[in-house]
Amino acid sequence: MHKKFDSGEIEKKWQQIWEEEGIYNVGERDNSKEKEYVLVEWPYPSGNLHIGHWYAFAVPDIYVRYKRMMGKQVLYPMGFDAFGLPAENAAIKRNLDPKAWTNDNIAFMKTQLASMGNAFSWDKTTSSTDADYYKWTQWMFTEFFRKDIAYRGKGIVNWCPGCNTVIANEQVLSDGTCERSGDVIEKREMPQWMLRITKYADRLTDDLDPLDWPEHIKEAQRQWIGRSNGATLDFKLSTGESVTVFTTRPDTLYGATYLVLAPEHPLVAQNEANISNYAEVADYVALAKQKDEQDRLDTTKEKTGVKLEGVTATNPALGEEIPIYISDYVLASYGTGAIMAVPAHDERDGAFAKKFSIPVKQVVAEKIVFTGISAPKPEKETLVRECVDLMIEHPTNGQFLVQKEVDGTHTHIHFVGGGTDGESQVVAIGRELEEETGFTEYEIIGDVVTTSQGHGYRHTKDKNQLTISSFYHIKLKSLDQKPSELEDGKHTIEWVDKSEVKNLLTWEGHQKGWAAFTEGQIFTGTGVIINSGEFDGLDSETAKEKIVEKVGGKMSSTYRLRDWSIGRQRYWGVPIPIVYDPEGNAHPIPKEHLPWHLPEDVDFKPTGVAPLAKSEELKKRTESIFGAGWTPEVETMDTFVDSSWYFLRYLDNKNSEEIASLAHQKDWMPIDIYFGGAEHTTMHLLYSRFWQKVLFDLGLVTENEPYRRRLNRGLILGPDGNKMSKSKGNVIDPDEHVKRVGADTVKMYLAFMGPYEGSNYPFDLGGIAGVRRFLERVNGLSEHIVDVAFDTDKLLHKTIKKVSEDITTFKFNTAISAMMMFVNHVEKNGITTGDYETFLRVLAPFAPHLTAELWVAAGKTESIHLTKFPEADESLIVDDIVTIAVQVNGKMRGTIAVSPEASEAEALEAARHSEGVEKYLTGEIRKVIYVPGKILNLIV
RNA sequence: GCGCGGGUGGCGAAAUUGGUAGACGCGUUAGUCUUAGGAACUAAUAGGGUAACCUGUGGAGGUUCAAGUCCUCUCCCGCGCACCA
């Protein structure tokens, strides 16, 4: 029965009780229980809790509460990632102290978080801005510096004009704008503090494999790291120097007809004296530098470049002289900044060679392995004797001529022709075609495919498959003869669509084109090596290593990943704990001087110069500790550094001796499930894995990988289906809805919209009312209490099972739907007192406030949240009568109610008497398919 | 271009993993209550047809007694990467 309630009053009351009793604090590890570490990404304290925070924290709370009720000791900590630009920008705007602004926001945000009624482990909280937190951030940095993981790098960095600071590669979006401010990133050359994440590239890639993460997240990280395996090869120059190139295709070395250097390649400037057209070259280099990233990345534009006159290289395989070019299609920052160009087998090289009329040399032929399978049931029959070698294409409609042979068991599909004797000349084909088909006007589209295995076809080990190593694609010019000439009674000749041909035969490589040798075509696949001296006939993969060995190269990998630039020319962050001696050498600040406090006597308005440079206090502090002439580092750290280890600090948040003791880590690590946003896939998630690995190598952590499982939730969209934004006026204010319908309703509604993983959902104002209505019905459920309730206990135990399963697979939506069905049933059939109390415990993780209230109303004294989650009684779940579908000739014609163990005869008998079925049972029943408890299908 | 996900009512979505497609909720329609509310309850709600029935999970084929689910091809959408050698 529907019964309204004052959610505001109930929720306030229980939140207060929970806080006073501290029932969600975890305290010390209790080894009598299993541990569960549930992590959500700590928020930035913007001072305004939005609906996304609700989705991020309140929905996982269902899982947390469930696990607690299942008897686990659950750590569900919450903290604040409080350094960063918003505080600084707000402080500038309002002329405030960022520290005070941040602390006020944290305090306010805590009250907002309390309104969620989540089971947070507040006793384990921390904040990145606390000095006893950033002390450890700094200390780790100094350790990293000593191990050469942190270094002062040179080179080109991303400058965000909006943020007035350098940012990392990961923080630049693919359109070249800043992830935070949306401003277009400029390239600047300036010294930078970097972390050597590239040193961990292999481990960051390889260690993904065993992780129980969604494949798409792992794949995104792999792509971001972008390992490619290949080799470095040295090319001698006419000047006596040598150039190292990186290539993934050393097997094409014999086809390398020129070299290309990035315009910024050091050898260009070094050879000013040797390059006769240096003026032209210098102009091009200057032009390339000016171009912004966008231009350079535009793949559609035409290739440009300049030949280095007077300098040549030697192809180490052939000993031939080849020219050298510079071009901006070669990036200085990737590989070695130089490539060997193989125009026959690389699209870009091919395009460049065409424009500059550089010779093209083919060194790889496509190996065609077509495995043709005749129609069905391969295991029954032997094979197609003859198969394709003439593929005859219709002059106008693109169809292919095939020969079908029907022998009763299956259909053989042939392309017309066949029976080649191994001759490969076009003439021979033409002759054969004329003889066999009478076609006289045709053109050969694909040339003969040559492979090391010669021509013809052969059976593979699998007797049902046929391997063809040559074939001919012929297009008719006109249709002056009818293909019917080929019909012989057993075979029919038909034109079929290309798509049907593909249906009948699958083959590897068909997407690459019909043949390897079409003039002007660039074949980028692997295959059989040709025109490469002693390596002819090998396949590409084998040839790679052998060719590298011959020319003294080295197999190696290169990565897309760049080192992590962490220095920020802004104020509100962790000061980089480095001081410089009078000679300018960097020294880490010893542990006894940490935390190296962020100075407060600073005008932090952004000027592009680090604000800390203006601090007199910092200058004095440095000199008084280290001596006259010593100067402090004035940059602060990227806030992604702060968040790279916060989950460790939660474990031991008051430890003044270590980041977190190994004993505490052993208690809780690894994190069992990490809920977060997709935007962190290649930022925070990658950085923190890297950080953990460095700590692991330093012996400071127990785990090589921090997160056992990861789940990316989706986004809550505005009611109009668009991303929420102030300008669109579609922003949902959670506080307003909490006030109106309560936290339990908002939380359950968010959980009810769809599976927690992946998708984005529009916030529907009608939908949230539906959930509130459900809770009001639960509130009135006690009025349905009876002594005997029809089947309610059965449904209850099914519901328990369903809810348990769904929570553990993060399908909260179907868990809620199951509970709704249960309530619908109770309203019609009643419920016993015991079952009512059991149901409240099932609902408790979803609606903690209301269930706490109803629990007390039912006369209980212990908190419902300290009770056990009900266990499903399997004996009650089994049905004694089930409704199964009856099909006649595969069509649904009715249902029958029978026992799941009913015999076929019993089911059949029931079906005969079933209305709707019997009228279809006119003829004799030829076959009965009966799956007990599932279906009865009668073939008449 | 390459790599991952997805396409099911008016909407968000279910479907025991090959066995009654559309659970649950929203919305809509009709009705009930001296009823004016952003209330509750009852019933209907994939489409077509008076009906019996027919058609339906992006499209085309296939396998099967039986396909949203498996296979082949194809179209579209989202995300990641992309002159990365």
mmCIF file of N, CA and C (backbone and C1' of nucleotides) in Angstrom, chain B residues 13-29:
data_model
loop_
_atom_site.group_PDB
_atom_site.id
_atom_site.type_symbol
_atom_site.label_atom_id
_atom_site.label_comp_id
_atom_site.label_asym_id
_atom_site.label_seq_id
_atom_site.Cartn_x
_atom_site.Cartn_y
_atom_site.Cartn_z
ATOM 1 P P A B 13 19.724 2.861 -22.117
ATOM 2 O "O5'" A B 13 19.496 1.758 -20.996
ATOM 3 C "C5'" A B 13 19.297 0.392 -21.341
ATOM 4 C "C4'" A B 13 18.316 -0.170 -20.361
ATOM 5 C "C3'" A B 13 18.283 -1.684 -20.313
ATOM 6 O "O3'" A B 13 19.226 -2.114 -19.354
ATOM 7 C "C1'" A B 13 16.088 -0.860 -20.611
ATOM 8 P P A B 14 19.840 -3.541 -19.452
ATOM 9 O "O5'" A B 14 18.635 -4.371 -18.866
ATOM 10 C "C5'" A B 14 18.196 -5.463 -19.574
ATOM 11 C "C4'" A B 14 17.170 -6.176 -18.782
ATOM 12 C "C3'" A B 14 17.238 -7.664 -19.059
ATOM 13 O "O3'" A B 14 18.018 -8.282 -18.084
ATOM 14 C "C1'" A B 14 15.109 -6.840 -19.644
ATOM 15 P P A B 15 19.187 -9.242 -18.568
ATOM 16 O "O5'" A B 15 18.402 -10.396 -19.345
ATOM 17 C "C5'" A B 15 17.473 -11.215 -18.650
ATOM 18 C "C4'" A B 15 16.686 -12.051 -19.610
ATOM 19 C "C3'" A B 15 17.522 -12.836 -20.617
ATOM 20 O "O3'" A B 15 17.962 -14.059 -20.061
ATOM 21 C "C1'" A B 15 15.752 -11.741 -21.731
ATOM 22 P P U B 16 19.409 -14.546 -20.419
ATOM 23 O "O5'" U B 16 19.537 -15.918 -19.600
ATOM 24 C "C5'" U B 16 20.444 -16.000 -18.506
ATOM 25 C "C4'" U B 16 19.881 -16.944 -17.481
ATOM 26 C "C3'" U B 16 19.832 -18.405 -17.908
ATOM 27 O "O3'" U B 16 21.083 -19.052 -17.746
ATOM 28 C "C1'" U B 16 17.786 -17.793 -16.922
ATOM 29 P P U B 17 21.410 -20.410 -18.562
ATOM 30 O "O5'" U B 17 22.756 -19.961 -19.284
ATOM 31 C "C5'" U B 17 23.110 -20.654 -20.448
ATOM 32 C "C4'" U B 17 22.726 -19.875 -21.685
ATOM 33 C "C3'" U B 17 23.837 -19.863 -22.752
ATOM 34 O "O3'" U B 17 23.214 -19.820 -24.034
ATOM 35 C "C1'" U B 17 23.277 -17.655 -22.168
ATOM 36 P P G B 18 23.992 -20.380 -25.303
ATOM 37 O "O5'" G B 18 22.907 -20.253 -26.452
ATOM 38 C "C5'" G B 18 22.077 -19.102 -26.546
ATOM 39 C "C4'" G B 18 20.674 -19.511 -26.924
ATOM 40 C "C3'" G B 18 20.066 -20.579 -26.018
ATOM 41 O "O3'" G B 18 18.651 -20.397 -25.938
ATOM 42 C "C1'" G B 18 20.028 -21.323 -28.203
ATOM 43 P P G B 19 18.072 -19.631 -24.653
ATOM 44 O "O5'" G B 19 16.555 -20.020 -24.785
ATOM 45 C "C5'" G B 19 15.791 -19.500 -25.857
ATOM 46 C "C4'" G B 19 14.440 -20.164 -25.892
ATOM 47 C "C3'" G B 19 13.828 -20.391 -24.516
ATOM 48 O "O3'" G B 19 12.431 -20.168 -24.626
ATOM 49 C "C1'" G B 19 14.025 -22.449 -25.649
ATOM 50 P P U B 20 11.800 -18.703 -24.309
ATOM 51 O "O5'" U B 20 10.267 -19.036 -24.559
ATOM 52 C "C5'" U B 20 9.803 -19.386 -25.865
ATOM 53 C "C4'" U B 20 8.507 -18.662 -26.110
ATOM 54 C "C3'" U B 20 8.589 -17.131 -25.982
ATOM 55 O "O3'" U B 20 7.705 -16.555 -26.920
ATOM 56 C "C1'" U B 20 7.030 -17.956 -24.444
ATOM 57 P P A B 21 8.268 -16.053 -28.271
ATOM 58 O "O5'" A B 21 9.198 -14.829 -27.871
ATOM 59 C "C5'" A B 21 8.617 -13.653 -27.389
ATOM 60 C "C4'" A B 21 9.640 -12.907 -26.587
ATOM 61 C "C3'" A B 21 9.117 -11.611 -26.001
ATOM 62 O "O3'" A B 21 8.577 -11.868 -24.724
ATOM 63 C "C1'" A B 21 11.129 -11.216 -27.169
ATOM 64 P P G B 22 7.431 -10.992 -24.142
ATOM 65 O "O5'" G B 22 8.122 -9.587 -23.907
ATOM 66 C "C5'" G B 22 9.165 -9.440 -22.945
ATOM 67 C "C4'" G B 22 9.697 -8.038 -23.034
ATOM 68 C "C3'" G B 22 8.649 -6.973 -22.789
ATOM 69 O "O3'" G B 22 8.661 -6.681 -21.403
ATOM 70 C "C1'" G B 22 10.000 -6.453 -24.693
ATOM 71 P P A B 23 7.431 -5.950 -20.715
ATOM 72 O "O5'" A B 23 7.539 -6.529 -19.237
ATOM 73 C "C5'" A B 23 7.354 -7.913 -19.000
ATOM 74 C "C4'" A B 23 8.289 -8.392 -17.932
ATOM 75 C "C3'" A B 23 8.442 -7.466 -16.721
ATOM 76 O "O3'" A B 23 7.405 -7.686 -15.784
ATOM 77 C "C1'" A B 23 10.576 -8.135 -17.471
ATOM 78 P P C B 24 6.538 -6.496 -15.257
ATOM 79 O "O5'" C B 24 7.625 -5.504 -14.631
ATOM 80 C "C5'" C B 24 8.246 -5.791 -13.387
ATOM 81 C "C4'" C B 24 9.284 -4.735 -13.082
ATOM 82 C "C3'" C B 24 8.807 -3.286 -13.254
ATOM 83 O "O3'" C B 24 8.089 -2.846 -12.118
ATOM 84 C "C1'" C B 24 10.875 -3.534 -14.340
ATOM 85 P P G B 25 6.854 -1.868 -12.321
ATOM 86 O "O5'" G B 25 7.564 -0.524 -12.795
ATOM 87 C "C5'" G B 25 8.305 0.252 -11.870
ATOM 88 C "C4'" G B 25 9.083 1.325 -12.580
ATOM 89 C "C3'" G B 25 8.285 2.333 -13.382
ATOM 90 O "O3'" G B 25 7.638 3.296 -12.567
ATOM 91 C "C1'" G B 25 10.177 1.670 -14.618
ATOM 92 P P C B 26 6.354 4.026 -13.125
ATOM 93 O "O5'" C B 26 6.936 4.963 -14.275
ATOM 94 C "C5'" C B 26 7.773 6.061 -13.941
ATOM 95 C "C4'" C B 26 8.287 6.710 -15.206
ATOM 96 C "C3'" C B 26 7.239 7.323 -16.109
ATOM 97 O "O3'" C B 26 6.812 8.589 -15.628
ATOM 98 C "C1'" C B 26 8.760 6.101 -17.417
ATOM 99 P P G B 27 5.261 8.971 -15.747
ATOM 100 O "O5'" G B 27 5.056 9.061 -17.320
ATOM 101 C "C5'" G B 27 5.698 10.090 -18.071
ATOM 102 C "C4'" G B 27 5.522 9.830 -19.552
ATOM 103 C "C3'" G B 27 4.067 9.735 -20.016
ATOM 104 O "O3'" G B 27 3.519 11.014 -20.263
ATOM 105 C "C1'" G B 27 5.288 7.918 -20.883
ATOM 106 P P U B 28 1.946 11.234 -19.980
ATOM 107 O "O5'" U B 28 1.264 10.342 -21.115
ATOM 108 C "C5'" U B 28 1.436 10.676 -22.482
ATOM 109 C "C4'" U B 28 0.808 9.610 -23.346
ATOM 110 C "C3'" U B 28 -0.663 9.321 -23.049
ATOM 111 O "O3'" U B 28 -1.514 10.268 -23.667
ATOM 112 C "C1'" U B 28 0.515 7.272 -23.218
ATOM 113 P P U B 29 -2.890 10.679 -22.904
ATOM 114 O "O5'" U B 29 -3.812 9.414 -23.147
ATOM 115 C "C5'" U B 29 -4.177 9.045 -24.478
ATOM 116 C "C4'" U B 29 -4.974 7.763 -24.452
ATOM 117 C "C3'" U B 29 -6.124 7.737 -23.448
ATOM 118 O "O3'" U B 29 -7.270 8.411 -23.929
ATOM 119 C "C1'" U B 29 -4.901 5.714 -23.301
#
